mmCIF file of C-alpha atoms in Angstrom:
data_model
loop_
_atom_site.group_PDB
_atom_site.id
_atom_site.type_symbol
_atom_site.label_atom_id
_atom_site.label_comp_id
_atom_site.label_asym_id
_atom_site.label_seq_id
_atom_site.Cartn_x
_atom_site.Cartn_y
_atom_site.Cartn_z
ATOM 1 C CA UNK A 1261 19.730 -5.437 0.009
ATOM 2 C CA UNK A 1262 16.937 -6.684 2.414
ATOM 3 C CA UNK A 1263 16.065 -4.156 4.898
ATOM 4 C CA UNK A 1264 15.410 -5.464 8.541
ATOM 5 C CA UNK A 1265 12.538 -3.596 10.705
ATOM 6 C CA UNK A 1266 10.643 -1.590 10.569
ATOM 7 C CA UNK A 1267 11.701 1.763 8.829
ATOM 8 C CA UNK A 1268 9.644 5.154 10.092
ATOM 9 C CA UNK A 1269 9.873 9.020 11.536
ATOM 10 C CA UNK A 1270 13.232 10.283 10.508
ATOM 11 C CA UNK A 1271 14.366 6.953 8.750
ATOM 12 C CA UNK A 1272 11.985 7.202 6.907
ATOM 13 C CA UNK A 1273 11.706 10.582 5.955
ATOM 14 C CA UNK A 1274 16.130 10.273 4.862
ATOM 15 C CA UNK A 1275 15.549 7.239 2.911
ATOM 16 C CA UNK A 1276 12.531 8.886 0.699
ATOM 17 C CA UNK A 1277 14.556 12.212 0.367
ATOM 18 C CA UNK A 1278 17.446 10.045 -0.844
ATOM 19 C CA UNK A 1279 15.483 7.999 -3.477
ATOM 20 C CA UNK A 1280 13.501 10.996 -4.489
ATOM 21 C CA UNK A 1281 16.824 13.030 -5.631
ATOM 22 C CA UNK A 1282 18.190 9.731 -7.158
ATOM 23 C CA UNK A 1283 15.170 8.673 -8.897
ATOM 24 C CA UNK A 1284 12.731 10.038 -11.899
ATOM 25 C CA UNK A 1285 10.069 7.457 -11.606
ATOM 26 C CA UNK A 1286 7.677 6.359 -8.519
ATOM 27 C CA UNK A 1287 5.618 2.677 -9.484
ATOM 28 C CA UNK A 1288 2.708 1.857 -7.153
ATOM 29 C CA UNK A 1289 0.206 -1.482 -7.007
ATOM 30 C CA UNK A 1290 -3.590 -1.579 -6.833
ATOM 31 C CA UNK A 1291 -4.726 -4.949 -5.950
ATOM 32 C CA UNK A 1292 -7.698 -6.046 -7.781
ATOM 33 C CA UNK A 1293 -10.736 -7.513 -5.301
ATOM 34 C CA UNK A 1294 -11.879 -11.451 -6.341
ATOM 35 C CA UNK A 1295 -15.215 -10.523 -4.805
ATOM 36 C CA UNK A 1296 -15.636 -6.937 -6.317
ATOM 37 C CA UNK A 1297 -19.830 -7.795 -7.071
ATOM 38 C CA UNK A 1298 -20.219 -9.025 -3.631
ATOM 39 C CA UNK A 1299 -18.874 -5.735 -2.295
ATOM 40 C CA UNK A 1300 -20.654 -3.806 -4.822
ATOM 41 C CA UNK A 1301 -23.842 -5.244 -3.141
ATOM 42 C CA UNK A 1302 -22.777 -4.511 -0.448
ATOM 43 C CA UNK A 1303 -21.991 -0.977 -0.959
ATOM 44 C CA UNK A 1304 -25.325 -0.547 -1.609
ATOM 45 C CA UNK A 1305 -26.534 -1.607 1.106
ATOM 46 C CA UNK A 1306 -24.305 0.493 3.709
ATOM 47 C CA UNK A 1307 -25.024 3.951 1.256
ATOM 48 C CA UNK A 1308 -28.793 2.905 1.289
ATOM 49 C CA UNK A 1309 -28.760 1.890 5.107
ATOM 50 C CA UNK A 1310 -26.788 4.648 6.616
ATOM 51 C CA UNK A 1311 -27.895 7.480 3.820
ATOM 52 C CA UNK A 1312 -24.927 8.502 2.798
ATOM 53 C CA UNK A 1313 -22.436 9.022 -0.467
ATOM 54 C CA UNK A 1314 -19.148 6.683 -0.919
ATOM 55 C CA UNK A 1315 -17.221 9.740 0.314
ATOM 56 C CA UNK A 1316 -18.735 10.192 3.714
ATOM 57 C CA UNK A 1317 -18.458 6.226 3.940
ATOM 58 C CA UNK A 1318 -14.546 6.645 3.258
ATOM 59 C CA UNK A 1319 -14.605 9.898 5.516
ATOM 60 C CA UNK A 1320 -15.832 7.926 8.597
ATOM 61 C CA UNK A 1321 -13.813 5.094 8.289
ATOM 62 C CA UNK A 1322 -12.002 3.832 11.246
ATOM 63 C CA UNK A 1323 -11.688 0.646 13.529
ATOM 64 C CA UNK A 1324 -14.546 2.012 15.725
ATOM 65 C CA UNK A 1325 -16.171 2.771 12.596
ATOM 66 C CA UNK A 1326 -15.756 -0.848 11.021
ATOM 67 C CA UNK A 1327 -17.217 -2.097 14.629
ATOM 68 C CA UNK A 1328 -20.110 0.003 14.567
ATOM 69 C CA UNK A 1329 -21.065 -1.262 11.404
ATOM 70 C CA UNK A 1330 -20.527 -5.043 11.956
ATOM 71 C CA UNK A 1331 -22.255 -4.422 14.889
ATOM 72 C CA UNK A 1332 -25.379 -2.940 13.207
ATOM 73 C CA UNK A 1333 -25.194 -5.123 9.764
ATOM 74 C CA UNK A 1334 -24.365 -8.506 11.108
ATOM 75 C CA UNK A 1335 -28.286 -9.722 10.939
ATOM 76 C CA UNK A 1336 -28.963 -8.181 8.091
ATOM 77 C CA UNK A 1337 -30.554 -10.944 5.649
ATOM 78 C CA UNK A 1338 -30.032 -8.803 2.576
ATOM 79 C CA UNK A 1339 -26.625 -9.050 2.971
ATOM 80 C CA UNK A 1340 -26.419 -12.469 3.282
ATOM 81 C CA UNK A 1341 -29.126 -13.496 1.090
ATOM 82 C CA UNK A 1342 -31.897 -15.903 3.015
ATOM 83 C CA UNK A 1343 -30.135 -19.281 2.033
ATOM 84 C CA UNK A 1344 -26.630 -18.169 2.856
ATOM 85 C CA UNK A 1345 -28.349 -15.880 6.282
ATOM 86 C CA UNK A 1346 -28.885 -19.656 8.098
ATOM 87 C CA UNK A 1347 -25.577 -20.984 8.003
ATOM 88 C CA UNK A 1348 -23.952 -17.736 8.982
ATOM 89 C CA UNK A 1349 -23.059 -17.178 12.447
ATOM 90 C CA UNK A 1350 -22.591 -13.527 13.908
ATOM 91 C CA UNK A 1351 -18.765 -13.803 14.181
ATOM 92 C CA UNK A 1352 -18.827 -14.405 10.771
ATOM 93 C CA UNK A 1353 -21.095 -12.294 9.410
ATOM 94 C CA UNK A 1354 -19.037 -9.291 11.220
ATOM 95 C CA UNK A 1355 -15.640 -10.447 10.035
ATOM 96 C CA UNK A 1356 -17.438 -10.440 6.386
ATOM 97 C CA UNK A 1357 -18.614 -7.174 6.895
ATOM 98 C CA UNK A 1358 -15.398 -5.664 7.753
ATOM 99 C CA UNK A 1359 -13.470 -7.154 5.276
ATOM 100 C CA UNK A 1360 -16.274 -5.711 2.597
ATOM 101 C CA UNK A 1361 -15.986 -2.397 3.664
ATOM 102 C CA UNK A 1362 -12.182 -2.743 4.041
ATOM 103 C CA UNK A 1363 -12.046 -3.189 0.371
ATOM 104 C CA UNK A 1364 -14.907 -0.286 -0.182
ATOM 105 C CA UNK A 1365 -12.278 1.900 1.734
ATOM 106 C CA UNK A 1366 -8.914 0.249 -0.566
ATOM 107 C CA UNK A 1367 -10.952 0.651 -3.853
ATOM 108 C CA UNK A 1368 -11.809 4.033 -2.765
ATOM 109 C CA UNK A 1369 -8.532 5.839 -2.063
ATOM 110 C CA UNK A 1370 -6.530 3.556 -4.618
ATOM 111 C CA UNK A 1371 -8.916 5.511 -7.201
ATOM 112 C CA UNK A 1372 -8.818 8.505 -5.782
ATOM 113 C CA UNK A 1373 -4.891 8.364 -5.912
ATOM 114 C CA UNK A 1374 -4.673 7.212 -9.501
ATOM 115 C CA UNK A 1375 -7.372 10.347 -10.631
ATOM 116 C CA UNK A 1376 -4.992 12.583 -8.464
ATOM 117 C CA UNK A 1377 -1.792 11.868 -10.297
ATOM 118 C CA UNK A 1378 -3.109 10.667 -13.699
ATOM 119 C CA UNK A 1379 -1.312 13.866 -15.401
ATOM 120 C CA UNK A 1380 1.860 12.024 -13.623
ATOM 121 C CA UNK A 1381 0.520 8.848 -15.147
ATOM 122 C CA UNK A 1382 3.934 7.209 -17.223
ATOM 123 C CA UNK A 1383 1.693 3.796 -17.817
ATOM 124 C CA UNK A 1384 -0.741 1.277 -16.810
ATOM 125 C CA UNK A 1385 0.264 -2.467 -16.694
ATOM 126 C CA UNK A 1386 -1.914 -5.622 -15.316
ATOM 127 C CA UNK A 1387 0.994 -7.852 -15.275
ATOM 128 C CA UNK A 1388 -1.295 -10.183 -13.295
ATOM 129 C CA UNK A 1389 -5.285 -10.684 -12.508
ATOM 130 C CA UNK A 1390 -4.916 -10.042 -8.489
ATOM 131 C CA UNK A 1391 -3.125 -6.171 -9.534
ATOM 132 C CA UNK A 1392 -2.529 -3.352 -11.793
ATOM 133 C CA UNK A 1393 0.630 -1.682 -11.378
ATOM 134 C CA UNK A 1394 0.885 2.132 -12.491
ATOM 135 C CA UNK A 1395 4.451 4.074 -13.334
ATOM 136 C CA UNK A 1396 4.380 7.791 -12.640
ATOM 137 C CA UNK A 1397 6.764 10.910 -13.079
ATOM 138 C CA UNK A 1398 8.153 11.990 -9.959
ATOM 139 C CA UNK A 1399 6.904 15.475 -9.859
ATOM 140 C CA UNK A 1400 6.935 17.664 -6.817
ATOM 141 C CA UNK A 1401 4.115 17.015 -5.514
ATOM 142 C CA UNK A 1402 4.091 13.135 -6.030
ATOM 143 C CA UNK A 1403 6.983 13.855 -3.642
ATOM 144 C CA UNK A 1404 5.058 15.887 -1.374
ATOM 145 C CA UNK A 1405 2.708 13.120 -1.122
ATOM 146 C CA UNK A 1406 5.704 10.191 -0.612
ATOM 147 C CA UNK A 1407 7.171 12.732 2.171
ATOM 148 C CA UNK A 1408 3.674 12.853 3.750
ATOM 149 C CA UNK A 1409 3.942 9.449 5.425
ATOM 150 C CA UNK A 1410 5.492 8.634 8.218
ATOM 151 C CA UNK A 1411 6.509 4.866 7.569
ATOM 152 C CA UNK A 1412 7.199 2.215 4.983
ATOM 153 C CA UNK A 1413 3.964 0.549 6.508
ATOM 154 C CA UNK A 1414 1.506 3.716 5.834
ATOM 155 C CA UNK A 1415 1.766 1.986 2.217
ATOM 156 C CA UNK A 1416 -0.349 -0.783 2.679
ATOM 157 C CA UNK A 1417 -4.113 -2.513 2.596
ATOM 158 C CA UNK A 1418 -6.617 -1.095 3.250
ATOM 159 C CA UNK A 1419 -4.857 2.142 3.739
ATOM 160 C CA UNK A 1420 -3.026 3.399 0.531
ATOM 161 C CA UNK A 1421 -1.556 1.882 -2.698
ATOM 162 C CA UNK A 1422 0.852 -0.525 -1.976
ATOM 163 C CA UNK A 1423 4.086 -2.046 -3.061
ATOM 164 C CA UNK A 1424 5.941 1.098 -3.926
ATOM 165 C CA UNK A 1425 8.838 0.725 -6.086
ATOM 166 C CA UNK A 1426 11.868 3.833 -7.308
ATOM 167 C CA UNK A 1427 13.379 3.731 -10.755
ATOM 168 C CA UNK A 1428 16.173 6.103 -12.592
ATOM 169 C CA UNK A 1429 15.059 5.343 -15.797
ATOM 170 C CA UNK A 1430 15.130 1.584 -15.956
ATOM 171 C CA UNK A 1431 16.948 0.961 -13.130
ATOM 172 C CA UNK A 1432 15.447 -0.281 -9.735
ATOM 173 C CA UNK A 1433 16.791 2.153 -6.554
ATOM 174 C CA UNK A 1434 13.897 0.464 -4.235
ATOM 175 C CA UNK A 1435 11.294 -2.268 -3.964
ATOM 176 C CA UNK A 1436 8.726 -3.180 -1.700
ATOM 177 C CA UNK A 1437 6.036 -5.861 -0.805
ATOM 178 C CA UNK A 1438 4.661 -4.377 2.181
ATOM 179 C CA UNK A 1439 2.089 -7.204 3.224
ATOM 180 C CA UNK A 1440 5.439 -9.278 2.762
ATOM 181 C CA UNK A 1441 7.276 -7.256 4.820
ATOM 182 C CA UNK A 1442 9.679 -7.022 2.247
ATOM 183 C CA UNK A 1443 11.823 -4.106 1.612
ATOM 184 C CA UNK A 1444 14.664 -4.346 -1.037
ATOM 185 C CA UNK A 1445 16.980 -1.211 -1.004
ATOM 186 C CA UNK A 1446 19.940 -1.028 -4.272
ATOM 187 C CA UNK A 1447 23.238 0.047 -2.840
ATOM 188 C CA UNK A 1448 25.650 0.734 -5.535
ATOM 189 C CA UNK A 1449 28.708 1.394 -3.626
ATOM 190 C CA UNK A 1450 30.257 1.584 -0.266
ATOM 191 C CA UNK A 1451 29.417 5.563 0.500
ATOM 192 C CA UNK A 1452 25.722 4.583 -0.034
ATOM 193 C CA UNK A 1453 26.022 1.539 1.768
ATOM 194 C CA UNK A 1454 27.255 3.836 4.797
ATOM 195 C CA UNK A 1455 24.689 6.461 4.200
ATOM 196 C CA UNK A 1456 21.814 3.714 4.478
ATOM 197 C CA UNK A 1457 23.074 2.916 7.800
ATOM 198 C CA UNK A 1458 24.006 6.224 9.129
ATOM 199 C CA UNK A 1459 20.435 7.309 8.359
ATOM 200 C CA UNK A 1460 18.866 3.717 10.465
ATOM 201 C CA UNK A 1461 18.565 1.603 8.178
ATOM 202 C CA UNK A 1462 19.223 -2.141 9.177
ATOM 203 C CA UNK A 1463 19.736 -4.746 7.025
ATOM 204 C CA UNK A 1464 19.678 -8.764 7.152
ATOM 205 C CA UNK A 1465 23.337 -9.238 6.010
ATOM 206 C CA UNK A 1466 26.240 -7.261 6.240
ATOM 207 C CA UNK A 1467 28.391 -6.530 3.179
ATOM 208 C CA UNK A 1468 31.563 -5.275 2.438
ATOM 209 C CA UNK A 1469 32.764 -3.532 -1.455
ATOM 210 C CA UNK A 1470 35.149 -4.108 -3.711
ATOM 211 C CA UNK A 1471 36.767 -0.510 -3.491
ATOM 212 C CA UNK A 1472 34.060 1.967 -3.829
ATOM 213 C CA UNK A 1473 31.991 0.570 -6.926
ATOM 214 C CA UNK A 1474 30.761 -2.663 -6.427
ATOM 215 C CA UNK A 1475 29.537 -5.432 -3.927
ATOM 216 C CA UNK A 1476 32.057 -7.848 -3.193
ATOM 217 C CA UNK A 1477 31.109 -9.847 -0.235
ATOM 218 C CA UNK A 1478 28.330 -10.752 1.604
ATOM 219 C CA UNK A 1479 28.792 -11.768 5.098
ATOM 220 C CA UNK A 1480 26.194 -13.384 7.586
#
């Protein structure tokens, strides 16, 4: 069942609980960059230029953060390179930069989450060359960590893994592509159905059950 709105604070908060105590496995995405050597360079460049680690980089990063350094890089020729440098203007080279350093932040929390809960680690899978997707044990605190956010949208570019997903065993409880604001919820029966929207949850259609096991109709 689609889920319509946005879902956050206590919403939120019920619907992870819920999935949590139905499910025993938590599947994120990692999207893989198509430029990942022309942010490696530069990477370089911003840990050379501002003297600091890839840590400290993540650590400061922030819209005023990604401003400051558009602002500072965005006539930098090395960047660039001397050929490209001429046809770029500085709108350009600024929205370059920040998308750069947007994927230095993605690529560096995405890893850092993986390395966190690789004893969680069920499997590895790159169904696809734009992401990886990675299957993990629900253990508590995996949890602790889902509970943590505050909305569906805190899991999302550039900010966290994305795409979260809840099994029991092989069966889906919960997909989502965030950046398509799509957010699939699997109601087996009416008293779920109910709890979904006694906890806030809004969805696209409404649907009635066939007794208490089983959708039965879906009406616009």
């Amino acid at each position: 069942m689609l889920i319509k709105g946005k879902v956050k604070g206590e919403t939120y908060q019920k619907l992870m609980e819920y999935l949590i105590n139905k499910s025993n496995i938590f599947e994120v995405a990692i999207h893989t960059e198509q430029y990942i050597e022309r942010t490696n360079r530069y990477l370089k460049i911003f840990l050379n230029g501002e003297n600091c680690t890839l840590k400290d980089l993540a650590k400061n990063y922030s819209k005023e953060y990604l401003e400051y350094m558009a602002e500072k890089y965005k006539d930098n020729i090395e960047i660039y390179g001397k050929e490209v440098y001429n046809f770029t203007s500085p709108d350009g080279g600024k929205r370059a930069i920040k998308d750069h350093i947007n994927w230095i932040y993605y690529n560096y929390i995405t890893s850092e989450f993986v390395n966190k809960y690789k004893e969680e680690m069920i499997l590895k899978k790159v169904s696809d060359p734009s992401y990886t997707r990675y299957f993990f044990k629900l253990s508590d605190r995996l949890k602790k960590e889902i509970l943590s956010k505050n909305s569906v949208y805190d899991w999302m570019f550039p900010y966290s893994v994305e795409d979260i997903m809840f099994y029991n065993d092989k069966d889906i409880m919960y997909a989502s592509e965030t950046h398509e604001n799509m957010f699939d919820v699997y109601c087996k029966n009416k008293k779920e159905y109910n709890y979904f929207k006694k906890i806030g949850i809004k969805f696209y259609k409404k649907y009635t059950f066939d007794g208490e096991n089983g959708l039965d109709i879906i009406l616009d």
